[in-house]
Structures are given as structure tokens and as C-alpha cells.
Coordinates of C-alpha atoms in Angstrom, one line a residue:
M1 CA 146.2 50.7 -230.0
K2 CA 143.1 53.7 -228.6
L3 CA 141.0 50.9 -227.4
K4 CA 143.9 49.9 -225.6
V5 CA 144.7 53.0 -224.3
S6 CA 141.3 53.8 -223.4
N7 CA 140.4 50.7 -221.3
L8 CA 143.8 50.8 -219.5
K9 CA 142.3 54.6 -218.1
F10 CA 139.1 53.1 -217.5
D11 CA 141.2 50.2 -215.2
S12 CA 142.8 52.5 -214.1
L13 CA 139.7 54.5 -213.2
Q14 CA 137.5 51.9 -211.7
L15 CA 141.3 50.6 -208.9
L16 CA 141.1 54.0 -207.5
R17 CA 137.3 53.8 -206.6
R18 CA 137.9 51.1 -205.1
R19 CA 141.0 52.2 -203.7
I20 CA 140.6 55.2 -201.8
V21 CA 136.8 56.9 -203.2
I22 CA 135.0 54.2 -202.0
P23 CA 136.6 54.0 -198.6
V24 CA 137.6 57.8 -197.7
S25 CA 133.2 58.3 -199.2
I26 CA 132.1 55.9 -196.1
F27 CA 134.1 57.6 -193.9
I28 CA 134.0 61.3 -194.6
F29 CA 129.8 59.9 -194.5
G30 CA 129.9 58.5 -191.2
F31 CA 132.7 61.2 -189.9
T32 CA 130.5 63.2 -191.3
L33 CA 127.5 61.7 -189.7
I34 CA 128.1 60.9 -185.7
P35 CA 131.2 63.1 -184.5
L36 CA 131.0 66.1 -185.6
K37 CA 126.8 66.7 -186.6
Q38 CA 127.0 65.6 -182.6
F39 CA 129.7 67.9 -181.6
R40 CA 128.8 70.8 -183.9
G41 CA 131.6 70.8 -184.8
L42 CA 134.5 71.9 -182.2
T43 CA 131.7 73.6 -179.9
L44 CA 130.6 70.6 -178.2
M45 CA 133.0 67.9 -175.4
P46 CA 133.0 64.7 -176.3
G47 CA 132.2 62.9 -173.3
D48 CA 130.7 65.0 -169.8
L49 CA 132.9 66.9 -166.5
G50 CA 133.8 63.8 -164.8
D51 CA 136.1 60.7 -167.1
A52 CA 136.5 63.7 -169.9
R53 CA 138.5 66.1 -168.0
L54 CA 140.5 63.5 -166.1
N55 CA 141.7 62.0 -169.6
N56 CA 142.8 65.3 -171.0
Y57 CA 144.5 65.8 -167.9
F58 CA 146.3 63.2 -168.2
L59 CA 146.7 65.0 -172.3
E60 CA 148.3 67.8 -170.8
T61 CA 150.2 66.4 -168.7
I62 CA 152.4 65.3 -171.3
Y63 CA 152.7 68.0 -173.0
L64 CA 154.7 69.9 -169.7
R65 CA 156.9 67.3 -169.3
L66 CA 157.3 67.7 -172.5
T67 CA 157.7 71.1 -172.8
G68 CA 160.1 70.9 -169.6
E69 CA 157.3 72.7 -167.5
L70 CA 156.7 69.8 -165.3
D71 CA 159.3 66.9 -163.5
S72 CA 157.7 63.9 -164.3
F73 CA 154.5 62.5 -165.4
W74 CA 153.7 59.2 -163.0
N75 CA 154.0 62.0 -159.9
M76 CA 151.7 63.9 -160.8
G77 CA 150.1 67.4 -159.2
M78 CA 147.0 65.6 -157.6
F79 CA 146.8 64.0 -154.2
F80 CA 149.8 64.9 -153.1
P81 CA 152.2 64.2 -151.5
Y82 CA 151.6 60.5 -152.8
P83 CA 153.7 59.0 -155.0
L84 CA 153.0 57.7 -158.3
V85 CA 149.6 58.2 -159.1
G86 CA 150.1 58.6 -163.0
G87 CA 150.0 54.9 -162.9
F88 CA 146.4 54.7 -161.2
S89 CA 145.2 55.3 -164.3
D90 CA 145.3 55.0 -168.3
N91 CA 148.7 56.9 -169.7
H92 CA 147.7 58.1 -173.7
F93 CA 151.4 57.7 -174.5
G94 CA 150.9 55.5 -177.3
S95 CA 148.4 58.8 -178.7
A96 CA 149.5 62.1 -177.0
I97 CA 151.6 63.2 -179.8
F98 CA 148.1 63.3 -181.9
Y99 CA 147.2 66.2 -178.7
V100 CA 150.7 67.6 -178.1
L101 CA 150.3 69.0 -181.8
P102 CA 147.5 70.7 -182.2
R103 CA 148.2 71.5 -178.1
Y104 CA 150.9 73.4 -179.4
F105 CA 149.5 75.5 -182.8
F106 CA 146.4 75.9 -181.0
G107 CA 147.4 76.6 -177.7
Q108 CA 144.8 75.9 -176.4
P109 CA 143.8 71.8 -174.6
E110 CA 140.3 72.2 -174.9
T111 CA 140.7 72.2 -178.4
A112 CA 143.6 70.0 -178.6
F113 CA 141.6 67.7 -176.6
Q114 CA 138.8 67.8 -179.1
I115 CA 140.8 67.1 -182.0
W116 CA 143.1 64.1 -180.4
F117 CA 139.3 62.7 -180.1
L118 CA 138.3 63.3 -183.7
I119 CA 141.9 62.0 -185.3
G120 CA 141.4 58.4 -184.0
Y121 CA 138.1 57.7 -186.3
L122 CA 140.1 59.0 -188.9
L123 CA 142.9 57.2 -187.0
N124 CA 139.9 53.4 -186.3
F125 CA 138.7 53.6 -189.6
S126 CA 142.1 53.6 -191.8
F127 CA 143.2 51.0 -189.8
A128 CA 140.8 48.8 -189.5
F129 CA 140.5 49.1 -193.5
L130 CA 144.3 48.3 -194.3
A131 CA 144.2 44.7 -191.4
L132 CA 141.1 44.5 -193.0
R133 CA 142.5 44.3 -196.6
K134 CA 145.1 42.6 -195.5
L135 CA 143.0 39.8 -194.5
G136 CA 141.6 39.4 -197.9
M137 CA 139.0 41.6 -198.2
S138 CA 138.0 43.9 -200.9
S139 CA 137.6 47.4 -201.0
I140 CA 133.6 48.1 -200.4
G141 CA 133.8 45.1 -197.5
A142 CA 136.5 46.3 -195.7
S143 CA 135.3 49.9 -195.8
V144 CA 132.3 48.6 -194.1
G145 CA 133.8 46.4 -192.0
A146 CA 136.2 49.4 -190.9
G147 CA 132.6 51.4 -190.4
I148 CA 131.8 49.6 -187.8
F149 CA 134.7 49.6 -186.0
A150 CA 135.2 53.4 -185.7
F151 CA 131.9 54.3 -185.6
A152 CA 129.7 51.4 -184.2
L153 CA 126.6 52.5 -181.5
P154 CA 129.5 50.6 -178.5
T155 CA 131.8 53.8 -179.2
S156 CA 129.1 55.9 -178.8
A157 CA 128.1 54.9 -175.9
H158 CA 132.0 54.8 -174.7
A159 CA 132.8 58.0 -175.5
I160 CA 132.7 59.3 -172.4
H161 CA 134.8 57.0 -171.7
A162 CA 138.3 58.8 -173.8
Q163 CA 140.8 55.9 -172.6
L164 CA 139.1 53.5 -174.9
H165 CA 138.9 55.8 -178.0
H166 CA 141.5 55.3 -179.8
R167 CA 141.9 51.7 -180.7
W168 CA 144.3 51.4 -184.3
A169 CA 146.8 49.1 -183.4
I170 CA 143.8 46.5 -182.4
P171 CA 143.3 45.4 -186.4
M172 CA 146.6 44.7 -186.8
A173 CA 147.9 43.2 -184.1
I174 CA 144.8 40.5 -185.1
A175 CA 146.0 41.1 -189.2
A176 CA 149.0 40.6 -187.9
I177 CA 148.7 37.0 -186.0
S178 CA 146.6 35.5 -188.4
T179 CA 149.2 36.1 -191.3
F180 CA 151.8 34.2 -189.2
L181 CA 148.9 31.6 -188.0
K182 CA 148.4 31.3 -192.5
G183 CA 151.7 30.5 -192.8
G184 CA 152.2 34.0 -193.9
G185 CA 156.1 34.1 -192.7
S186 CA 158.0 34.2 -189.1
R187 CA 158.5 37.5 -189.0
W188 CA 154.2 38.1 -188.8
L189 CA 154.5 37.0 -185.1
G190 CA 156.6 40.1 -184.0
I191 CA 154.8 42.3 -185.4
A192 CA 151.7 41.4 -184.0
A193 CA 153.9 40.7 -180.4
L194 CA 154.5 44.9 -181.6
W195 CA 151.4 46.5 -181.8
I196 CA 149.8 44.5 -179.3
T197 CA 153.1 45.9 -177.6
A198 CA 152.5 50.3 -178.9
Q199 CA 148.2 49.1 -178.3
F200 CA 149.3 48.1 -174.2
Y201 CA 151.0 52.2 -175.0
I202 CA 148.2 54.2 -176.4
G203 CA 145.0 52.3 -173.4
I204 CA 146.1 49.7 -170.9
Y205 CA 142.2 48.5 -171.4
N206 CA 142.5 47.6 -174.7
G207 CA 146.0 46.3 -174.8
F208 CA 144.7 43.5 -172.3
F209 CA 141.6 43.0 -174.6
I210 CA 143.3 42.7 -177.7
S211 CA 146.7 40.4 -176.1
L212 CA 143.2 38.1 -174.4
F213 CA 141.8 38.0 -178.0
V214 CA 145.4 37.6 -179.7
V215 CA 145.7 34.2 -177.6
A216 CA 142.2 33.1 -178.4
I217 CA 143.1 33.4 -181.9
I218 CA 146.3 31.0 -181.6
F219 CA 144.4 28.8 -179.7
S220 CA 141.1 29.2 -182.1
H221 CA 144.1 27.5 -184.8
L222 CA 145.0 25.2 -183.1
I223 CA 141.9 23.6 -182.2
I224 CA 140.7 23.8 -185.2
R225 CA 144.2 22.3 -187.0
V226 CA 143.8 19.4 -184.4
F227 CA 139.9 18.6 -185.9
T228 CA 140.9 19.4 -189.1
F229 CA 144.1 16.9 -189.6
R230 CA 146.1 17.6 -191.9
K231 CA 150.1 17.4 -191.4
S232 CA 151.3 19.7 -194.0
Q233 CA 149.4 22.4 -192.9
R234 CA 149.7 22.0 -189.3
S235 CA 154.2 22.3 -189.9
N236 CA 153.7 24.8 -191.9
N237 CA 154.7 27.0 -188.8
L238 CA 156.9 25.1 -187.2
K239 CA 158.3 25.3 -191.0
S240 CA 158.2 29.1 -191.3
F241 CA 160.3 29.0 -187.9
K242 CA 162.7 25.7 -188.9
N243 CA 163.6 27.3 -192.6
L244 CA 164.8 31.0 -190.6
D245 CA 168.6 32.7 -191.8
Y246 CA 170.2 34.4 -189.3
T247 CA 169.2 37.7 -191.2
S248 CA 165.3 36.7 -190.7
S249 CA 165.7 35.1 -187.3
A250 CA 168.2 38.3 -186.4
K251 CA 164.8 40.3 -186.9
L252 CA 162.3 38.0 -185.3
I253 CA 164.3 37.8 -182.0
G254 CA 165.0 41.5 -182.5
M255 CA 161.3 42.6 -182.2
L256 CA 160.2 40.0 -179.8
L257 CA 162.3 41.7 -177.5
T258 CA 161.5 45.3 -178.0
A259 CA 157.9 44.2 -177.1
L260 CA 159.0 42.6 -174.0
V261 CA 161.1 45.7 -173.1
A262 CA 158.9 48.1 -173.9
I263 CA 155.6 46.4 -171.9
A264 CA 159.0 45.8 -169.1
A265 CA 159.7 49.5 -169.1
L266 CA 155.7 50.8 -169.4
F267 CA 154.0 48.2 -167.0
F268 CA 157.3 48.6 -164.1
T269 CA 156.3 52.3 -163.0
Y270 CA 152.2 49.9 -162.8
Y271 CA 153.6 47.4 -160.2
K272 CA 154.6 49.0 -158.2
V273 CA 152.3 51.4 -157.9
S274 CA 150.5 47.8 -157.0
L275 CA 153.0 47.5 -154.4
L276 CA 152.6 50.7 -152.5
Y277 CA 148.9 50.5 -153.2
V278 CA 147.6 46.6 -153.3
G279 CA 145.7 48.0 -157.4
S280 CA 143.5 44.3 -157.7
R281 CA 140.3 44.3 -158.3
S282 CA 138.0 42.2 -156.0
W283 CA 135.7 40.5 -157.2
A284 CA 132.7 42.7 -156.0
E285 CA 134.3 45.4 -158.0
I286 CA 134.6 43.2 -161.6
D287 CA 131.3 41.6 -161.1
P288 CA 128.6 44.4 -161.7
M289 CA 130.8 45.3 -164.7
L290 CA 131.2 41.7 -166.5
P291 CA 129.1 40.8 -169.8
R292 CA 125.5 39.7 -169.1
P293 CA 123.5 37.9 -171.9
R294 CA 121.2 40.9 -171.9
S295 CA 124.2 43.3 -172.0
Y296 CA 124.2 42.7 -175.7
F297 CA 120.9 44.0 -176.5
I298 CA 121.4 47.6 -174.3
A299 CA 121.6 50.3 -176.3
D300 CA 120.0 53.1 -174.6
H301 CA 122.0 55.9 -176.2
S302 CA 120.7 54.6 -179.4
L303 CA 117.3 57.1 -180.7
L304 CA 116.4 54.4 -182.9
W305 CA 116.8 50.4 -180.4
R306 CA 116.6 52.4 -176.4
S307 CA 112.6 52.6 -176.4
L308 CA 113.3 48.6 -176.9
S309 CA 116.3 48.5 -174.9
S310 CA 114.8 49.8 -172.0
K311 CA 112.9 46.9 -171.4
I312 CA 115.5 45.4 -170.2
E313 CA 116.2 44.9 -166.7
D314 CA 118.3 44.3 -163.7
V315 CA 121.8 45.5 -165.0
P316 CA 124.1 46.6 -162.9
L317 CA 125.6 50.0 -163.5
R318 CA 123.9 50.3 -166.2
W319 CA 125.9 53.1 -168.2
E320 CA 129.0 50.9 -169.1
H321 CA 126.8 47.8 -170.6
Q322 CA 125.9 49.4 -173.6
M323 CA 127.3 46.7 -176.4
F324 CA 124.6 46.0 -179.0
V325 CA 126.2 46.4 -182.1
G326 CA 123.5 47.0 -184.1
V327 CA 120.8 45.8 -186.4
V328 CA 122.7 45.5 -189.4
P329 CA 126.3 44.8 -188.2
M330 CA 124.7 41.7 -186.0
I331 CA 123.3 40.2 -188.7
L332 CA 126.1 41.2 -191.6
F333 CA 128.3 39.0 -188.8
L334 CA 125.9 36.6 -188.8
L335 CA 125.9 36.1 -192.3
G336 CA 129.1 36.0 -192.6
A337 CA 129.7 33.1 -190.6
I338 CA 127.2 31.3 -192.7
V339 CA 130.0 32.9 -195.5
M340 CA 132.3 31.1 -193.6
I341 CA 131.2 28.4 -192.8
R342 CA 130.4 26.8 -196.4
T343 CA 133.9 28.2 -197.9
K344 CA 135.3 27.0 -195.6
N345 CA 137.5 29.7 -194.1
R346 CA 140.9 28.8 -191.5
A347 CA 140.9 32.2 -191.2
A348 CA 137.9 33.4 -190.7
A349 CA 137.2 30.5 -188.8
G350 CA 139.9 30.6 -186.5
I351 CA 138.6 35.2 -185.1
Y352 CA 134.6 33.5 -185.2
L353 CA 135.9 30.8 -182.6
A354 CA 138.6 33.6 -180.4
T355 CA 135.0 36.0 -180.8
T356 CA 133.3 32.8 -178.8
L357 CA 135.4 32.1 -176.8
V358 CA 135.9 35.3 -175.6
V359 CA 132.5 35.8 -175.0
V360 CA 131.8 33.1 -173.6
L361 CA 135.4 33.5 -171.1
T362 CA 134.1 36.9 -169.8
L363 CA 130.4 35.8 -169.8
Y364 CA 128.7 37.0 -166.6
V365 CA 125.0 34.1 -165.8
K366 CA 123.1 33.3 -162.9
S367 CA 125.8 34.2 -160.5
F368 CA 128.8 32.8 -162.3
S369 CA 131.7 33.4 -164.7
L370 CA 134.9 31.3 -166.2
W371 CA 136.3 35.1 -165.2
Y372 CA 136.5 34.4 -161.7
F373 CA 139.1 31.5 -161.7
I374 CA 141.2 34.0 -162.8
H375 CA 140.3 37.7 -162.6
D376 CA 142.9 37.4 -159.5
F377 CA 145.9 36.3 -162.1
P378 CA 148.3 39.4 -162.9
L379 CA 146.8 42.1 -164.7
F380 CA 143.4 40.6 -164.5
S381 CA 143.5 41.7 -161.1
A382 CA 143.6 45.0 -162.6
I383 CA 140.2 45.1 -164.3
R384 CA 137.4 46.2 -163.9
A385 CA 135.1 46.7 -166.9
V386 CA 134.7 44.3 -168.4
T387 CA 132.3 45.0 -171.0
R388 CA 134.5 47.2 -172.5
V389 CA 136.0 44.1 -174.5
D390 CA 133.4 45.2 -176.7
Q391 CA 135.7 47.5 -178.3
V392 CA 137.9 44.8 -179.2
L393 CA 134.8 42.7 -180.7
L394 CA 133.7 45.1 -182.8
F395 CA 136.5 44.9 -185.5
A396 CA 135.5 40.6 -185.1
V397 CA 132.0 41.9 -186.3
G398 CA 133.5 44.3 -188.7
Y399 CA 135.8 41.7 -190.2
G400 CA 132.3 39.0 -190.1
S401 CA 131.0 41.2 -192.6
A402 CA 133.6 42.7 -194.0
L403 CA 133.7 38.9 -194.9
F404 CA 129.9 39.0 -196.3
L405 CA 130.5 42.0 -198.2
T406 CA 133.3 40.2 -200.3
W407 CA 131.8 37.0 -200.9
L408 CA 128.3 39.1 -202.5
G409 CA 130.3 41.4 -204.2
A410 CA 132.5 37.9 -206.1
R411 CA 129.7 36.3 -206.9
Q412 CA 128.9 35.9 -210.5
V413 CA 125.7 37.7 -211.5
R414 CA 123.7 39.4 -214.8
N415 CA 122.9 42.4 -213.4
R416 CA 126.0 44.4 -211.9
N417 CA 124.1 47.3 -210.8
Q418 CA 121.2 45.7 -208.9
L419 CA 124.8 44.3 -207.0
H420 CA 126.3 46.6 -206.5
T421 CA 123.1 49.3 -205.9
L422 CA 122.2 46.1 -202.4
M423 CA 125.6 46.7 -201.1
A424 CA 125.0 50.6 -201.1
V425 CA 121.9 50.6 -199.4
I426 CA 123.6 48.2 -197.1
T427 CA 125.9 50.7 -196.0
L428 CA 123.9 53.3 -196.0
L429 CA 122.4 51.8 -193.4
A430 CA 125.1 50.3 -191.1
L431 CA 126.1 53.9 -191.4
L432 CA 122.6 55.4 -190.1
E433 CA 122.1 52.8 -187.9
A434 CA 125.2 53.5 -186.2
A435 CA 123.6 58.0 -186.6
T436 CA 121.5 56.9 -184.5
G437 CA 124.2 56.5 -181.3
T438 CA 124.1 59.8 -179.6
I439 CA 128.1 60.5 -177.4
G440 CA 127.6 62.2 -174.4
T441 CA 128.9 66.0 -175.0
S442 CA 129.6 68.7 -172.4
E443 CA 129.4 72.3 -173.1
K444 CA 134.0 73.3 -174.4
S445 CA 132.5 77.2 -172.4
V446 CA 131.8 74.7 -169.5
W447 CA 134.9 73.3 -168.9
R448 CA 136.7 77.3 -169.5
E449 CA 134.2 79.1 -166.9
R450 CA 134.6 76.1 -163.9
V451 CA 138.4 76.3 -164.0
A452 CA 138.5 80.1 -165.1
N453 CA 136.0 81.0 -161.4
L454 CA 137.4 79.2 -159.4
A455 CA 141.4 80.1 -160.2
K456 CA 139.6 83.2 -159.3
K457 CA 140.1 82.8 -155.7
V458 CA 143.4 81.4 -155.4
P459 CA 145.1 84.4 -153.7
S460 CA 148.5 86.3 -156.0
D461 CA 150.8 86.0 -153.5
L462 CA 151.6 82.7 -152.7
P463 CA 154.5 80.9 -151.9
K464 CA 156.9 78.9 -154.4
D465 CA 156.4 75.9 -152.1
S466 CA 152.3 76.0 -151.9
V467 CA 150.4 73.7 -151.8
L468 CA 145.9 73.8 -152.5
Y469 CA 143.9 72.4 -151.2
F470 CA 139.7 73.6 -153.0
A471 CA 135.8 72.9 -150.4
Q472 CA 134.3 70.8 -152.2
T473 CA 131.1 71.6 -154.3
D474 CA 128.5 69.3 -155.9
P475 CA 129.3 67.1 -158.2
W476 CA 131.8 66.2 -155.9
Y477 CA 133.9 64.9 -159.1
A478 CA 133.5 67.9 -162.1
H479 CA 135.1 69.8 -158.7
E480 CA 137.9 68.0 -157.9
L481 CA 138.9 67.5 -161.6
D482 CA 138.0 72.1 -161.3
A483 CA 141.4 72.0 -158.4
M484 CA 142.9 69.8 -160.5
W485 CA 143.7 72.2 -163.7
V486 CA 143.7 74.9 -161.7
S487 CA 146.8 73.8 -160.4
L488 CA 147.8 72.1 -163.2
Q489 CA 148.2 76.0 -164.5
A490 CA 149.0 77.4 -161.9
G491 CA 152.5 75.0 -161.7
K492 CA 151.2 73.9 -158.2
P493 CA 150.2 70.3 -156.4
T494 CA 147.5 70.1 -154.9
L495 CA 145.4 67.9 -152.0
N496 CA 142.8 67.2 -154.6
G497 CA 142.8 64.3 -156.6
Y498 CA 140.4 62.4 -158.7
S499 CA 141.7 59.3 -160.7
G500 CA 141.2 55.0 -161.2
Q501 CA 142.1 55.1 -157.7
A502 CA 142.4 56.5 -155.0
P503 CA 145.2 56.6 -152.5
P504 CA 144.3 54.5 -149.3
G505 CA 141.3 56.1 -146.7
W506 CA 141.2 59.3 -149.0
N507 CA 137.7 60.9 -147.8
F508 CA 136.1 61.1 -151.6
T509 CA 133.5 63.8 -149.9
Y510 CA 133.9 66.5 -147.7
G511 CA 132.2 69.8 -148.9
A512 CA 133.9 72.8 -147.5
D513 CA 134.5 71.5 -144.0
C514 CA 138.6 72.1 -142.5
N515 CA 138.2 69.3 -140.4
S516 CA 139.1 67.5 -143.6
I517 CA 142.2 68.6 -143.7
P518 CA 143.8 67.1 -141.0
I519 CA 142.3 64.2 -141.8
Q520 CA 143.9 63.8 -145.1
V521 CA 146.9 64.5 -144.0
A522 CA 146.5 61.7 -140.8
S523 CA 145.8 59.7 -143.8
Y524 CA 149.3 60.5 -145.6
Q525 CA 151.5 60.0 -142.5
V526 CA 149.8 56.5 -141.6
W527 CA 150.7 55.3 -144.6
A528 CA 154.0 57.0 -145.1
N529 CA 154.7 55.4 -142.1
A530 CA 154.2 51.3 -143.9
H531 CA 156.2 53.2 -146.8
P532 CA 159.2 55.2 -145.2
E533 CA 161.4 56.2 -147.8
Y534 CA 158.6 58.2 -148.7
A535 CA 157.8 60.0 -145.3
K536 CA 160.4 62.5 -146.5
N537 CA 157.3 63.5 -148.7
F538 CA 155.5 65.0 -145.1
A539 CA 158.2 66.4 -144.0
G540 CA 156.5 70.5 -143.0
L541 CA 153.3 69.8 -145.4
L542 CA 151.7 71.4 -142.6
S543 CA 152.9 74.6 -143.5
R544 CA 152.7 73.9 -146.6
I545 CA 149.1 73.5 -147.4
R546 CA 146.4 77.1 -148.3
P547 CA 143.5 75.9 -148.4
I548 CA 141.3 77.4 -150.7
G549 CA 137.4 77.9 -150.0
F550 CA 137.2 76.6 -146.3
N551 CA 135.5 77.5 -143.1
N552 CA 136.5 77.9 -139.6
C553 CA 140.6 77.1 -140.4
D554 CA 142.2 77.2 -137.7
Y555 CA 144.9 78.9 -139.8
M556 CA 147.6 78.1 -136.0
Y557 CA 146.4 74.5 -137.6
F558 CA 149.3 75.0 -140.6
Q559 CA 152.2 76.5 -138.5
R560 CA 153.2 73.2 -137.1
N561 CA 155.4 71.9 -138.0
P562 CA 155.9 68.0 -138.1

């Protein structure tokens, strides 16, 4: 009896180690070595004075809307009086809760943004681990795969694009659609649709790319079934629909309708924005941001690989092409492909083939890309930086790595300790290589000082209906964000603006010349003439504008009331 009890305790400890200790240890190691170390705790901000602060601005707008201090999210105070300017970029609705709570309790937008960003690492790792376990991976395999998804080199390169950081619905969508295609039941189709919808609410870019990847998985599944014809297997998914009872049918329809309605609700405003501002991207904008074959070997931000990476030349908008995942993940991914072939794993084949299809579809070689033929399709036409597909492909790399390590861990060998040591070394090398990637950061104190210094220039006796407009200093984009933040904190709209798009005819650089004000106002008047339903926003605009920091202003001009 004592022997049985001791064996039971030993088995329980082993189970605890596999399920909790291994993934928690790997996460803590990667989290400490990469973001915490590089951010020096909460001293440095992820990103620069541009896009990072823009994403912080969006999250702060959501917070102020929820607390009742703003009347609308979509009609933000920037680019005033243009409507629906919140639709110029991502929205963060799906991840905003992780900003709102620390913002409420700590009171500082910058600190809340840091916490929101750091929570993204935890969620990305945790959901990737759960998804890989669902896909049949061992604890160590799933932990390493999740570590690659959460910490690999491209994640550090894209830290300057905070809208891409929260990607935790991607693994769940892939796990759900793969489970459905393996015959796990029709409900998994509905679950996949809900996770895709969730990712759209978290971020438009990653929502789009996971949709593309899921379609590629389904297409790959059909190809594999055609070339490995087995009638019983080909009918599994059809049977799962035919055998549905009333309750199961209602649940599936409910999930699909929920996803459809949620997507429609989200994109209704974006559709209106596209009609108002012609929001599609031209091929000339997309072309430089399509992945080249050499893009997959660029890692200028890696202390280990930057010297070799610098030898790769002739890449436009180079900062968008930092797609090298690292040598260790790449080798593990290729070894996973060998395991997939040897074990005839059809589920793995579907993910590998889907990865190949997405890479080929988005690749740009000698001025040619298949993407050209679909770039002006609905939704496709709004995607400019196609290189950001690497944020979805990272899960495929993590999956392949997990597949190999799961296979390796299941080998029957005499000396298990040597095997465990080998797997520990692989894990350590993968994390250490990821840690060589430097994250673009900026000083939190600088963020605050810039806004505080500009706020001092705002008169204290402004009328309630004032519209602020700040003269511009260099760098222009940082100053525009200074102006947006000062205006937001003052509760006033502003003519200043910076986002993923801009109103037609917008003058981006104007300095301190007061003559730029009538030009901006005239641009809105031209636009409003084409959209008379918004012409009322122009009424009394001139008399409401309060120029701050401009030279040679004729203040009689602002007394006009067109």
C-alpha cells in the first residue's frame, strides 16, 4: 500500500511538472529576459514617439468613452471636424479591458499602456500553449512552440507596431478549425468563427491574416483529401453535419450568426469610412510592403544576426521586412516537417501546406506577386503592410517546433536523462536567440514631458467650444501626437492629427506658418461640399479655432463665421 501511495505521489508530481512547471518556467524565463529586461521594468515604453503613442491614444479614448468623459470613440477629437476618424486605424476593442483596468486603478495612461503591452506576452504564450496542447503536443513541445509564438525575433521587431502585439486569438482559431477538419464535430467550426471574430476586434491586421490562414488550412485539407482519397475519411465532416440534432444545430447556427453580426457591426463603420474617404490602398502603396524571399532572412534588430542581415540589400521600407524567425525555430520547423512526412500526420500536413500557400500568395519576386490579382478585393484593399503576415506564420513555426519536440520526447531511449537534457538545451537556445532581438523603446519621462510642456502653452481661459490647433515642430509626427494628447486631456477637439490614414488633401507638414490654417479649413470645406450631411460641422469653425504657437496670424481672419 505504501508503494502504491508513493507511486501515486510521484506520478502527481510528474503531472504537475509537465502541465504547470515547464510552461510557467519557460514563460518566466522568456518574459524576464526579453520585455522586462529591455523595458527596465516600467521605465521604458515599447515603441517610439509615433505609432506607440498613437495606439496609447486609441486605448485612452476607449477608456474615456467608457468613463463617460467622451461622447464617441469613432468621432475622435483629432482631424477635427472630419467625422469617423477613429476608423482610420485599428481599434483595440478586444484587448482594451487590459488597458482600462490598470488605467482605472493606477491612473496613468503611460503605465496602463505598459501593463497592457506586457499582458500581451502572457496571453499570447498562454493561448498558444493551450492551442498546441489541444492539437496533441506534449507539454515541453507546446511550451517551446508557445515561446516561439510569444517571443521570437519578429515579435521584438514589431513591438513598434503595438496594434500587432495582442495575437492570442490566432492559436485558438487554428486549433479550432484543425479540430473541426479532423472530425471533432461541427461545433468547432462555430468556435473557429468566434475566435476569428475576436481577433478582428483585437486588431484588424491580425484578424485579416488569421482569416486568410484559416481559409488556407481548409483549402489544404481539401487538397490532401483529394490526393489521399479515402471515402470514409472524406465523409467525416459531412457526417458531423448530417448527424446534428436540434440542440447542436441551434448552437452552431447561433455561433456562426454571432460571429457574422459581430463582424458586420465592427466593419459597418469602417465601410462608411471607406465611402467617405476612399480608404482602399493603391498597388504602389502595397508593393514595397510585400515580403521578398530575402525578407525572411532580415533581422537588423538582432544583436546576433544584424551583421549578416545588413548584407541583404535593396529592400524597400526595410523596417517592415524584419521577418527572420531565428535559426533555432527555423531548424525545428524543418525537423517538424520531416516528422510530419514520416508519421503521415494529415493535420500537420494541413498546417504546413497552408503555411506554404500563404507564403507563396504573398511573396514578391522580380516585380511579380500573386497578391496583385486580389489586392483590390474588399478588405484586401485596406491591407497595406502584407509583411505583417509573419505574426500569424509564427504560430505555424511554433507548431512545427512543437511537433518535432513532441515526437522526440516520445522516443524510447535507454537514457531518458540525456534526452531531457537535449530538449532543455534546445529550449534554452531558442529563448536565448530570441533574446538577442532588441525592442524599440523610448523614455516614459519623455512621453510625459513633451505633453506637459506643450500643455503649458494652452490658454487657461478658453471658451468651451474651442478647437485647438498647434504649430508644428520636428519631428512632425511626434508633435502631432503631442497636440492630440494635450487636446484630449483638455477635453477639446483639434485640427492636428496623425493616424494610419488622413483626410483628403491633408497638409502633413506646415511648421508655424499661420497661412496653413485657412488651407486646412478650405480642404474641409471642399470635402464637406461633396458630403453635405457633414456641412454643419463647418458652421462657425473659423471663430472657434485657437491657434497656438503660430507666427504672423491675422486674428481678424478668425472672426469670420462662414
